[in-house]
Amino acid sequence: MKKQMQIALFLTAGLAILLFFASGLYCVLPEQVMHRQMRAYLVQDFEIIREEAASLYLMDFNPEYLMLAQDSDHLYLGHVQGKLDNGWRRLGHWEPAGDLTTHPRGEVLSFIPSPIMLEAATTEAQQAESGYYSMDTLPVFVIDEGLQGDTVEGTLDFTIQKGKGFYERFAGLRLEIDARAELDAEGRGMLSFSPFGLRMSGITPDMEFEEDDPLWLGRSLFYRIIDRDQAIDLHLTLLKDGKAIHTETVRLGEE
């Protein structure tokens, strides 16, 4: 009898643990966070169609993912982060790092994820030029079910409205970056905007470029997007065969 009670207690405890994890209150996998957020939006029948690690090299220390999901009517962009003990080597859990972004399907869409950049490996030429083996890039997810397998180009431009300290004198400086992406058979892809190839205009004598390397300064100003201590309007233009097929503006940071 005592042994039967022990077995019953063991099974009850195991079932309680399984139900706790199944509830999504404690997420041991990043996908569980996305599922929990989707349920909060009362979305039942959906699939996660893309996951992008925020860093190629630092996932052990600061794991983050951007995730795309879809149902029959909408697309959803989520951002999750890990709260792990000593990286992947210990148990931990995952939490949402921001709200879901929701868009209706059936049109040219892009997702500029304002809270995060991704870390991408540089090419050999870029490594020789800069000494960097990886570089932060701004990802823009492109979804168009009418452009399966096509190549799209994107031009991202923004103007520094104001700055603090060292950057204060660069208000009015305009930066432009180009990127290309091949969409898959479902019409999905990702433009990766890197500081390499960045173009600058609106330079004035007050900016004192003679004291600084313009290429280095342009990259440094690009990272102002990460800092979020000023308002930046990002203007995106998507092109196919040289013709604009979509434009949008997203404001990052606060006034």
Short mmCIF file of C-alpha atoms in Angstrom, two decimals:
data_model
loop_
_atom_site.label_atom_id
_atom_site.label_comp_id
_atom_site.label_asym_id
_atom_site.label_seq_id
_atom_site.Cartn_x
_atom_site.Cartn_y
_atom_site.Cartn_z
CA MET A 1 0.00 0.00 0.00
CA LYS A 2 2.82 2.37 0.93
CA LYS A 3 4.57 1.64 -2.35
CA GLN A 4 1.37 2.30 -4.29
CA MET A 5 0.99 5.68 -2.53
CA GLN A 6 4.57 6.60 -3.41
CA ILE A 7 3.97 5.71 -7.05
CA ALA A 8 0.74 7.73 -7.06
CA LEU A 9 2.51 10.74 -5.50
CA PHE A 10 5.34 10.43 -8.02
CA LEU A 11 2.92 10.29 -10.95
CA THR A 12 0.91 13.21 -9.58
CA ALA A 13 4.04 15.32 -9.16
CA GLY A 14 5.21 14.41 -12.65
CA LEU A 15 1.82 15.29 -14.14
CA ALA A 16 1.80 18.63 -12.28
CA ILE A 17 5.25 19.45 -13.66
CA LEU A 18 4.21 18.51 -17.19
CA LEU A 19 1.05 20.62 -16.93
CA PHE A 20 3.10 23.55 -15.60
CA PHE A 21 5.46 23.48 -18.58
CA ALA A 22 2.63 22.81 -21.02
CA SER A 23 0.81 25.90 -19.73
CA GLY A 24 3.55 28.10 -21.16
CA LEU A 25 3.97 30.01 -17.88
CA TYR A 26 7.58 28.80 -17.75
CA CYS A 27 9.01 28.53 -21.26
CA VAL A 28 12.07 26.34 -21.66
CA LEU A 29 12.11 26.83 -25.45
CA PRO A 30 11.92 30.12 -27.41
CA GLU A 31 9.07 28.75 -29.52
CA GLN A 32 6.96 28.35 -26.39
CA VAL A 33 7.07 32.12 -25.83
CA MET A 34 5.79 32.74 -29.34
CA HIS A 35 3.01 30.21 -28.79
CA ARG A 36 2.06 31.88 -25.50
CA GLN A 37 1.89 35.31 -27.14
CA MET A 38 -0.15 33.96 -30.03
CA ARG A 39 -2.65 32.42 -27.61
CA ALA A 40 -2.89 35.81 -25.89
CA TYR A 41 -3.93 37.21 -29.27
CA LEU A 42 -6.53 34.40 -29.46
CA VAL A 43 -4.73 32.90 -32.46
CA GLN A 44 -5.07 29.12 -32.50
CA ASP A 45 -4.14 27.71 -35.92
CA PHE A 46 -0.75 29.15 -36.96
CA GLU A 47 2.80 28.16 -37.83
CA ILE A 48 6.20 29.69 -37.10
CA ILE A 49 7.76 30.24 -40.51
CA ARG A 50 11.12 31.83 -39.66
CA GLU A 51 13.53 32.23 -36.73
CA GLU A 52 16.57 34.50 -36.76
CA ALA A 53 19.22 34.41 -34.02
CA ALA A 54 20.22 37.89 -32.94
CA SER A 55 23.90 36.98 -32.77
CA LEU A 56 26.06 34.39 -34.47
CA TYR A 57 28.60 34.43 -31.68
CA LEU A 58 26.95 35.61 -28.44
CA MET A 59 23.95 33.31 -28.13
CA ASP A 60 25.53 31.65 -25.10
CA PHE A 61 25.48 34.94 -23.20
CA ASN A 62 22.58 36.96 -24.58
CA PRO A 63 20.29 34.64 -26.55
CA GLU A 64 17.59 36.40 -28.58
CA TYR A 65 15.46 35.44 -31.54
CA LEU A 66 13.23 37.24 -33.97
CA MET A 67 10.34 35.01 -35.05
CA LEU A 68 7.81 35.21 -37.85
CA ALA A 69 4.51 33.33 -37.64
CA GLN A 70 1.44 33.26 -39.83
CA ASP A 71 -2.14 32.09 -39.87
CA SER A 72 -4.63 32.20 -42.72
CA ASP A 73 -5.14 35.97 -42.46
CA HIS A 74 -2.20 37.60 -40.69
CA LEU A 75 1.57 37.61 -40.22
CA TYR A 76 3.14 38.12 -36.79
CA LEU A 77 6.62 39.31 -35.80
CA GLY A 78 7.82 38.37 -32.32
CA HIS A 79 10.99 39.01 -30.33
CA VAL A 80 12.02 36.63 -27.53
CA GLN A 81 15.01 36.54 -25.21
CA GLY A 82 16.52 33.90 -22.96
CA LYS A 83 16.94 34.21 -19.22
CA LEU A 84 19.47 31.43 -18.87
CA ASP A 85 21.93 30.56 -16.15
CA ASN A 86 25.41 30.57 -17.70
CA GLY A 87 24.10 30.48 -21.24
CA TRP A 88 22.93 27.27 -22.88
CA ARG A 89 24.86 25.14 -20.42
CA ARG A 90 22.33 25.56 -17.59
CA LEU A 91 18.58 25.47 -17.24
CA GLY A 92 16.65 28.67 -17.68
CA HIS A 93 13.63 30.09 -19.41
CA TRP A 94 12.58 32.39 -22.24
CA GLU A 95 10.51 35.55 -22.09
CA PRO A 96 9.01 37.98 -24.61
CA ALA A 97 11.21 40.99 -25.31
CA GLY A 98 8.39 42.97 -26.89
CA ASP A 99 4.82 42.86 -28.15
CA LEU A 100 3.81 41.07 -31.33
CA THR A 101 3.59 43.10 -34.52
CA THR A 102 0.56 42.06 -36.56
CA HIS A 103 -0.02 42.62 -40.29
CA PRO A 104 -2.73 41.39 -42.67
CA ARG A 105 -1.60 39.03 -45.42
CA GLY A 106 -2.10 39.63 -49.12
CA GLU A 107 0.05 42.69 -49.76
CA VAL A 108 3.70 43.66 -49.97
CA LEU A 109 4.86 43.74 -46.37
CA SER A 110 8.07 44.54 -44.57
CA PHE A 111 8.91 44.28 -40.90
CA ILE A 112 11.48 46.67 -39.45
CA PRO A 113 12.06 45.23 -35.97
CA SER A 114 12.76 48.34 -33.94
CA PRO A 115 14.02 46.72 -30.73
CA ILE A 116 16.92 44.71 -32.13
CA MET A 117 19.67 44.27 -34.69
CA LEU A 118 21.15 41.00 -35.86
CA GLU A 119 24.82 40.12 -35.93
CA ALA A 120 26.11 38.83 -39.27
CA ALA A 121 29.49 37.57 -40.43
CA THR A 122 31.43 39.91 -42.71
CA THR A 123 32.90 38.99 -46.08
CA GLU A 124 36.64 38.54 -46.55
CA ALA A 125 36.81 41.92 -48.30
CA GLN A 126 34.97 43.58 -45.42
CA GLN A 127 37.23 41.88 -42.89
CA ALA A 128 40.31 43.15 -44.73
CA GLU A 129 38.87 46.66 -44.82
CA SER A 130 37.65 46.92 -41.25
CA GLY A 131 39.20 44.13 -39.18
CA TYR A 132 35.71 43.04 -38.04
CA TYR A 133 34.65 39.41 -38.33
CA SER A 134 31.04 40.25 -37.54
CA MET A 135 28.92 43.36 -37.84
CA ASP A 136 25.56 44.47 -36.52
CA THR A 137 22.97 44.67 -39.28
CA LEU A 138 19.40 45.92 -39.37
CA PRO A 139 17.10 43.14 -40.66
CA VAL A 140 14.01 43.89 -42.71
CA PHE A 141 11.74 40.91 -43.35
CA VAL A 142 9.98 41.03 -46.71
CA ILE A 143 6.85 39.00 -47.41
CA ASP A 144 5.02 39.10 -50.74
CA GLU A 145 3.14 36.02 -51.88
CA GLY A 146 3.14 37.37 -55.43
CA LEU A 147 6.94 37.53 -55.72
CA GLN A 148 7.91 33.90 -55.21
CA GLY A 149 11.57 33.34 -56.05
CA ASP A 150 12.14 36.94 -57.12
CA THR A 151 14.98 39.22 -56.09
CA VAL A 152 14.12 42.47 -54.33
CA GLU A 153 16.31 45.43 -53.49
CA GLY A 154 15.88 47.80 -50.61
CA THR A 155 17.14 51.28 -49.86
CA LEU A 156 17.02 52.43 -46.26
CA ASP A 157 17.67 56.06 -45.45
CA PHE A 158 17.47 58.16 -42.34
CA THR A 159 18.59 61.60 -41.20
CA ILE A 160 20.13 62.44 -37.85
CA GLN A 161 17.71 64.94 -36.32
CA LYS A 162 19.66 65.65 -33.18
CA GLY A 163 22.43 64.14 -31.13
CA LYS A 164 24.16 64.24 -27.78
CA GLY A 165 27.77 64.93 -26.91
CA PHE A 166 30.10 63.88 -29.72
CA TYR A 167 27.21 63.44 -32.17
CA GLU A 168 25.56 66.80 -31.57
CA ARG A 169 27.27 68.47 -34.50
CA PHE A 170 25.97 65.85 -36.98
CA ALA A 171 22.29 66.89 -36.92
CA GLY A 172 21.08 66.93 -40.51
CA LEU A 173 23.47 64.26 -41.75
CA ARG A 174 21.68 61.81 -44.07
CA LEU A 175 22.69 58.16 -44.39
CA GLU A 176 21.60 55.67 -47.07
CA ILE A 177 22.16 51.91 -47.25
CA ASP A 178 21.27 49.35 -49.93
CA ALA A 179 20.58 45.63 -49.60
CA ARG A 180 19.37 42.76 -51.81
CA ALA A 181 17.48 39.58 -50.99
CA GLU A 182 16.17 36.57 -52.88
CA LEU A 183 12.68 35.59 -51.84
CA ASP A 184 11.92 31.92 -51.38
CA ALA A 185 9.13 29.87 -52.97
CA GLU A 186 6.69 31.36 -50.47
CA GLY A 187 7.68 34.92 -51.29
CA ARG A 188 9.62 35.45 -48.06
CA GLY A 189 13.13 36.79 -47.47
CA MET A 190 15.25 39.13 -45.36
CA LEU A 191 17.13 42.28 -46.33
CA SER A 192 20.21 42.77 -44.17
CA PHE A 193 21.31 46.40 -43.99
CA SER A 194 24.96 46.77 -43.00
CA PRO A 195 27.08 49.90 -42.41
CA PHE A 196 29.31 48.69 -45.25
CA GLY A 197 28.41 50.60 -48.38
CA LEU A 198 26.75 53.35 -46.38
CA ARG A 199 26.44 56.69 -48.21
CA MET A 200 26.36 60.07 -46.49
CA SER A 201 25.04 63.43 -47.64
CA GLY A 202 24.17 66.75 -46.08
CA ILE A 203 27.72 67.23 -44.82
CA THR A 204 28.48 70.78 -43.63
CA PRO A 205 31.75 72.41 -42.47
CA ASP A 206 30.43 72.46 -38.90
CA MET A 207 30.54 68.67 -38.84
CA GLU A 208 34.37 68.79 -38.90
CA PHE A 209 34.86 65.67 -40.96
CA GLU A 210 38.50 66.56 -41.45
CA GLU A 211 39.15 65.30 -37.90
CA ASP A 212 37.47 61.93 -38.37
CA ASP A 213 37.41 59.05 -40.80
CA PRO A 214 34.06 59.45 -42.64
CA LEU A 215 33.65 55.69 -43.08
CA TRP A 216 34.18 55.03 -39.38
CA LEU A 217 31.92 57.91 -38.44
CA GLY A 218 29.19 56.69 -40.76
CA ARG A 219 29.25 53.24 -39.12
CA SER A 220 29.22 54.81 -35.69
CA LEU A 221 26.20 56.93 -36.55
CA PHE A 222 24.50 53.82 -37.95
CA TYR A 223 24.70 52.30 -34.48
CA ARG A 224 22.69 55.19 -33.10
CA ILE A 225 19.71 53.11 -34.12
CA ILE A 226 20.65 50.69 -31.35
CA ASP A 227 21.02 53.38 -28.69
CA ARG A 228 17.47 54.71 -29.13
CA ASP A 229 18.34 57.97 -27.36
CA GLN A 230 17.05 60.08 -30.22
CA ALA A 231 14.19 59.92 -32.71
CA ILE A 232 15.16 58.44 -36.08
CA ASP A 233 12.77 58.08 -39.01
CA LEU A 234 13.75 55.10 -41.14
CA HIS A 235 12.47 55.33 -44.70
CA LEU A 236 12.39 52.05 -46.62
CA THR A 237 11.87 51.65 -50.36
CA LEU A 238 11.59 48.16 -51.88
CA LEU A 239 12.40 47.73 -55.55
CA LYS A 240 11.87 44.95 -58.09
CA ASP A 241 13.52 45.33 -61.50
CA GLY A 242 14.45 48.86 -60.48
CA LYS A 243 10.85 49.92 -59.82
CA ALA A 244 9.51 50.84 -56.39
CA ILE A 245 6.89 48.34 -55.21
CA HIS A 246 6.58 49.39 -51.56
CA THR A 247 7.53 52.29 -49.28
CA GLU A 248 7.13 52.82 -45.56
CA THR A 249 8.44 54.93 -42.70
CA VAL A 250 9.06 53.71 -39.16
CA ARG A 251 10.04 55.92 -36.23
CA LEU A 252 12.60 54.53 -33.80
CA GLY A 253 13.42 56.10 -30.47
CA GLU A 254 11.76 58.98 -28.70
CA GLU A 255 11.77 62.72 -29.16
#
